[in-house]
Amino acid sequence: MSSSSVPTSRDSRWQYPENGEDLHRVFTVAKRDGPQQVFDGEGVFTVSYAKSGAQGSAKDFLSSGGPGKE
């Protein structure tokens, strides 16, 4: 991924990264700006960030809607 393919805060689409540094940038932008779409030759991945909960079970978390449902 070249520096020209780094999304702005309004662009959430990436080409599949070829190295770890590019992947780190995808995670950083997902944490800062919300879900990111990463395209490879066959499909799309969605990368999102959810802050860790202080308490509760995974079952309760998922049955209440999971990340983004606060």
mmCIF file of N, CA, C and O in Angstrom, residues 9 11 16-17 24 47 54 59 67-68:
data_model
loop_
_atom_site.group_PDB
_atom_site.id
_atom_site.type_symbol
_atom_site.label_atom_id
_atom_site.label_comp_id
_atom_site.label_asym_id
_atom_site.label_seq_id
_atom_site.Cartn_x
_atom_site.Cartn_y
_atom_site.Cartn_z
ATOM 1 N N SER A 9 -10.297 10.660 6.713
ATOM 2 C CA SER A 9 -11.320 10.314 7.695
ATOM 3 C C SER A 9 -12.664 10.006 7.034
ATOM 4 O O SER A 9 -13.516 9.388 7.634
ATOM 5 N N ASP A 11 -12.838 8.410 3.955
ATOM 6 C CA ASP A 11 -12.625 7.281 3.063
ATOM 7 C C ASP A 11 -12.308 6.060 3.903
ATOM 8 O O ASP A 11 -11.321 6.040 4.618
ATOM 9 N N TYR A 16 -5.988 -4.568 0.103
ATOM 10 C CA TYR A 16 -5.390 -5.501 1.060
ATOM 11 C C TYR A 16 -3.919 -5.143 1.276
ATOM 12 O O TYR A 16 -3.147 -5.064 0.322
ATOM 13 N N PRO A 17 -3.515 -4.897 2.528
ATOM 14 C CA PRO A 17 -2.134 -4.482 2.799
ATOM 15 C C PRO A 17 -1.133 -5.615 2.595
ATOM 16 O O PRO A 17 -1.437 -6.767 2.887
ATOM 17 N N HIS A 24 -1.190 -2.134 10.395
ATOM 18 C CA HIS A 24 -1.262 -1.321 11.615
ATOM 19 C C HIS A 24 -2.016 -0.020 11.340
ATOM 20 O O HIS A 24 -2.819 0.424 12.156
ATOM 21 N N VAL A 47 -12.955 -4.151 9.186
ATOM 22 C CA VAL A 47 -12.137 -4.022 10.387
ATOM 23 C C VAL A 47 -12.793 -2.977 11.274
ATOM 24 O O VAL A 47 -13.005 -1.839 10.853
ATOM 25 N N ALA A 54 -15.675 -3.391 30.926
ATOM 26 C CA ALA A 54 -15.130 -3.602 32.267
ATOM 27 C C ALA A 54 -15.692 -4.862 32.904
ATOM 28 O O ALA A 54 -15.030 -5.511 33.692
ATOM 29 N N LYS A 59 -21.590 -13.664 26.242
ATOM 30 C CA LYS A 59 -22.956 -14.003 25.857
ATOM 31 C C LYS A 59 -23.865 -12.777 26.000
ATOM 32 O O LYS A 59 -24.641 -12.466 25.097
ATOM 33 N N PRO A 67 -20.583 -5.074 19.322
ATOM 34 C CA PRO A 67 -19.949 -3.762 19.225
ATOM 35 C C PRO A 67 -20.844 -2.770 18.474
ATOM 36 O O PRO A 67 -21.539 -3.131 17.545
ATOM 37 N N GLY A 68 -20.805 -1.535 18.903
ATOM 38 C CA GLY A 68 -21.576 -0.486 18.237
ATOM 39 C C GLY A 68 -22.974 -0.327 18.775
ATOM 40 O O GLY A 68 -23.696 0.583 18.400
#
